[in-house]
């Protein structure tokens, strides 16, 4: 242990006090020993440091900071160096605001297009997400503070996010859901990891010894700190045993006491606590050094320009019929769409940043060289229909050479705590687009959304530019792509299915009661579409440019693939070349091909470059559930170089000698996985993959409700008052939506409906302690009066305890 001597000077109470927050954002200090508090702040695409009222829902304002494009956007740049640069800027701002730990990046897999936090995550591919996250972490931590990669792990839905049990087989877990974390830890060297709210195969992630001890600590040799997600601690002692140093936010000492009691009664050894304290002290001491200097003001303009650069590299050109883009000088342009006035540039929830400034299309359009003839909102941002708005927009569009229409999802639809209901954009936008098409065929749509949307309207537009959620400078970045000042070079980091029904997790998303079963196994995103031969609208890795690239001269060596790229078009630009590997043996089921490397190359017109993509320890590996380790199968492997996952330009084959591990599967028992058609796997076959029985996925409606049941389950409670409370909550949600207060309605879902009872205590900073919660549960379970008496008694006890604590502190001060 690094801080053995210091730890020896601490009392048991002091050590335990470090294991949970002092308040919502800060850790506990011990002044007499020179141990200061750390400040943790969201993240991930800007600093959300709250100076006054604190919350994790995006309600109260934070100190202004640069709002960079969200992870889903940056991922489209496929540029690790750019991500690292952005990380450096984020780190600088964190230091300027006195933040020790920046709560990002978020690297969960985009398993399903409707998952509410997709906009905060990079990709459906773990290799791409891991590489980009590692770069960002290196950038943030180059300032001496800590990044915090989150949410570890398999946190892929918002429905019941604090209680849901994710059932996933070991191989899929390793290959799909953990690989990005593995890269972030190995190559990014993150100093902090945030555990996820959910359970993984029956145990809360922060208590899950397989995840936290066997994989994170023993296999990956992680020596940093694990912090719970806010309010995500269930059994504090079990968490400590698994190596979860810090619980956030404060529990007013309640869970510290549980640790103390566990040590006093011999349930755990004091050394377990000491080890956790040691790692936490290291984080405190190493990050506070970075904050010793007086805080420098950041250069806001420079940071704004950086946000613009990141956006420019991340915008994806999806369609360009008749070369409608770039828009020729002198064309009369009509601008339509609410989002042109007020940009749609980030998502809602804990990641919300209060930007230092915000570009708007209408303000930037002239300076970007466009000749505009006017603007019409054309639709209501939150979906209200209006024929009049459509009519005036059409009248404007009639007079234009080109119509730019700004459409997409609104910020209430893409929010933390809530999955989307459909993959469509709102109907009023589609109706507007259809009407515009009747009066003008030269339409370019600019799309803002942090995840895939369905596009039944695609044939109505000639040009389609996807800006994703491009941050505070995104509006200008998009205009520069439209004008041709910037040649688009972004490519999709996720697949766009034609219809939601095509998605591999369609039948298994979201889990609505006890659990969610990942029956599709490793077949998420392109891994499924590609292997099962399902057509998509836009494939993974797809994106157009204003120039053209040619691929030639592939050469495969033992440790790398080399090829030539030539810009054969008329404009300078960058190409993202992608390396996919496909195993030719059919002994072990696999996706047809998987991303194993990529490079982004800038080329002037006519220029060529020979580029190399190295192989690494992930290129040929698969996880073998029999040997419980990574293995290589002896086989021929296709080395595929593509401009997207479906546009493969060069192919070669390499024979690899494997590790000769025993075959892990009986083919006949896993037909869907061997065929890749894994979107509707039977329970029996999933159990064959899992190697065990699937736990009951439905609630036992006869059982009394406990700490980890959610408030939504009050609908089945024995207590009439609880059922009434549920009806009230349900009604308020319905009513608020009906009167158009969708963001308040969302808050009900996010902070009440899906909250487990234990959260009532964990999220109120001890205002309601666990013994009081026991009383509440009695009331819920039909013992109203007994429960009420219990609550009042425990409340009295708590207040007396607090009073005597204050008197003791007072007395100590007076001595
Ligand atoms: C979110 C985390 C966030 C934390 C603190 C939680 O609800 O899941 O991503 O960092 O709140 O705001």
CSV table of N, CA, C and O in Angstrom, one decimal, residues 106-112 115 118 121-130 151 154-157 175-181 518 524 527:
chain,number,residue,atom,x,y,z
A,106,UNK,N,-18.6,8.3,-21.5
A,106,UNK,CA,-19.5,7.2,-21.4
A,106,UNK,C,-19.3,6.3,-22.6
A,106,UNK,O,-19.4,6.8,-23.7
A,107,UNK,N,-19.1,5.0,-22.3
A,107,UNK,CA,-18.7,4.2,-23.5
A,107,UNK,C,-19.6,2.9,-23.6
A,107,UNK,O,-19.2,1.9,-24.1
A,108,UNK,N,-20.8,3.0,-23.1
A,108,UNK,CA,-21.7,1.8,-23.3
A,108,UNK,C,-22.0,1.6,-24.7
A,108,UNK,O,-22.1,2.6,-25.5
A,109,UNK,N,-22.3,0.4,-25.1
A,109,UNK,CA,-22.6,0.0,-26.5
A,109,UNK,C,-24.0,0.5,-26.8
A,109,UNK,O,-24.9,0.4,-26.1
A,110,UNK,N,-24.2,0.9,-28.1
A,110,UNK,CA,-25.5,1.3,-28.6
A,110,UNK,C,-26.2,0.0,-29.0
A,110,UNK,O,-26.2,-0.4,-30.2
A,111,UNK,N,-26.7,-0.7,-28.1
A,111,UNK,CA,-27.3,-2.0,-28.4
A,111,UNK,C,-28.6,-1.8,-29.2
A,111,UNK,O,-28.9,-2.6,-30.1
A,112,UNK,N,-29.4,-0.8,-28.8
A,112,UNK,CA,-30.7,-0.6,-29.5
A,112,UNK,C,-30.8,0.9,-29.8
A,112,UNK,O,-30.5,1.7,-28.9
A,115,UNK,N,-32.4,3.3,-27.1
A,115,UNK,CA,-31.9,3.6,-25.7
A,115,UNK,C,-31.7,5.0,-25.5
A,115,UNK,O,-31.1,5.7,-26.3
A,118,UNK,N,-28.2,7.0,-25.8
A,118,UNK,CA,-27.3,6.7,-27.0
A,118,UNK,C,-26.5,7.9,-27.4
A,118,UNK,O,-25.4,7.8,-27.8
A,121,UNK,N,-23.1,8.1,-25.9
A,121,UNK,CA,-22.2,7.0,-26.1
A,121,UNK,C,-21.7,7.0,-27.5
A,121,UNK,O,-22.3,7.6,-28.4
A,122,UNK,N,-20.5,6.4,-27.7
A,122,UNK,CA,-19.8,6.5,-29.0
A,122,UNK,C,-20.4,5.6,-30.1
A,122,UNK,O,-20.7,6.1,-31.2
A,123,UNK,N,-20.6,4.3,-29.9
A,123,UNK,CA,-20.8,3.5,-31.0
A,123,UNK,C,-21.5,2.1,-30.7
A,123,UNK,O,-21.6,1.8,-29.5
A,124,UNK,N,-21.8,1.4,-31.7
A,124,UNK,CA,-22.3,0.0,-31.5
A,124,UNK,C,-21.1,-0.9,-31.6
A,124,UNK,O,-21.2,-2.1,-31.4
A,125,UNK,N,-19.9,-0.4,-31.9
A,125,UNK,CA,-18.7,-1.2,-32.0
A,125,UNK,C,-17.7,-0.9,-30.8
A,125,UNK,O,-17.3,0.2,-30.6
A,126,UNK,N,-17.3,-2.0,-30.1
A,126,UNK,CA,-16.5,-1.8,-28.9
A,126,UNK,C,-15.1,-1.3,-29.3
A,126,UNK,O,-14.5,-0.6,-28.5
A,127,UNK,N,-14.6,-1.7,-30.4
A,127,UNK,CA,-13.2,-1.3,-30.8
A,127,UNK,C,-13.1,0.2,-31.0
A,127,UNK,O,-12.3,0.9,-30.5
A,128,UNK,N,-14.1,0.7,-31.8
A,128,UNK,CA,-14.1,2.1,-32.1
A,128,UNK,C,-14.4,2.9,-30.9
A,128,UNK,O,-13.7,3.9,-30.6
A,129,UNK,N,-15.3,2.5,-30.1
A,129,UNK,CA,-15.7,3.2,-28.8
A,129,UNK,C,-14.5,3.3,-27.9
A,129,UNK,O,-14.1,4.3,-27.3
A,130,UNK,N,-13.8,2.1,-27.8
A,130,UNK,CA,-12.7,2.0,-26.8
A,130,UNK,C,-11.5,2.9,-27.3
A,130,UNK,O,-10.9,3.6,-26.4
A,151,UNK,N,-20.6,3.6,-18.1
A,151,UNK,CA,-21.1,3.1,-16.9
A,151,UNK,C,-20.8,1.6,-16.9
A,151,UNK,O,-21.3,0.9,-17.8
A,154,UNK,N,-22.7,-2.9,-19.2
A,154,UNK,CA,-23.9,-3.4,-19.7
A,154,UNK,C,-25.1,-2.5,-19.3
A,154,UNK,O,-26.2,-3.1,-18.9
A,155,UNK,N,-25.0,-1.3,-19.4
A,155,UNK,CA,-26.0,-0.3,-19.0
A,155,UNK,C,-26.6,0.2,-20.3
A,155,UNK,O,-26.1,1.2,-20.8
A,156,UNK,N,-27.5,-0.5,-20.9
A,156,UNK,CA,-28.0,-0.2,-22.2
A,156,UNK,C,-29.4,0.1,-22.4
A,156,UNK,O,-30.0,0.1,-23.5
A,157,UNK,N,-30.1,0.4,-21.3
A,157,UNK,CA,-31.5,0.9,-21.4
A,157,UNK,C,-31.8,1.8,-20.2
A,157,UNK,O,-31.1,1.7,-19.1
A,175,UNK,N,-16.7,-9.8,-25.4
A,175,UNK,CA,-16.3,-9.4,-26.8
A,175,UNK,C,-17.0,-8.1,-27.1
A,175,UNK,O,-16.5,-7.2,-27.8
A,176,UNK,N,-18.3,-7.9,-26.6
A,176,UNK,CA,-19.0,-6.7,-27.0
A,176,UNK,C,-19.1,-5.7,-25.9
A,176,UNK,O,-18.7,-4.5,-26.1
A,177,UNK,N,-19.5,-6.1,-24.7
A,177,UNK,CA,-19.8,-5.0,-23.7
A,177,UNK,C,-18.7,-4.6,-22.8
A,177,UNK,O,-18.7,-3.6,-22.2
A,178,UNK,N,-17.6,-5.4,-22.8
A,178,UNK,CA,-16.5,-5.0,-22.0
A,178,UNK,C,-15.2,-4.6,-22.7
A,178,UNK,O,-14.3,-3.9,-22.2
A,179,UNK,N,-15.2,-4.9,-24.0
A,179,UNK,CA,-13.9,-4.6,-24.7
A,179,UNK,C,-13.6,-3.1,-24.8
A,179,UNK,O,-12.4,-2.7,-24.6
A,180,UNK,N,-14.6,-2.2,-24.9
A,180,UNK,CA,-14.3,-0.8,-24.9
A,180,UNK,C,-13.7,-0.4,-23.6
A,180,UNK,O,-12.8,0.5,-23.5
A,181,UNK,N,-14.2,-0.9,-22.5
A,181,UNK,CA,-13.7,-0.6,-21.2
A,181,UNK,C,-12.3,-1.1,-21.0
A,181,UNK,O,-11.4,-0.4,-20.4
A,518,UNK,N,-30.2,-10.5,-23.2
A,518,UNK,CA,-29.5,-10.2,-24.5
A,518,UNK,C,-29.4,-11.4,-25.4
A,518,UNK,O,-28.3,-12.0,-25.6
A,524,UNK,N,-24.9,-7.5,-32.4
A,524,UNK,CA,-25.5,-6.2,-32.3
A,524,UNK,C,-25.0,-5.3,-33.5
A,524,UNK,O,-23.9,-5.6,-34.0
A,527,UNK,N,-22.8,-6.2,-36.9
A,527,UNK,CA,-22.5,-7.7,-36.7
A,527,UNK,C,-23.7,-8.5,-37.1
A,527,UNK,O,-23.5,-9.7,-37.6
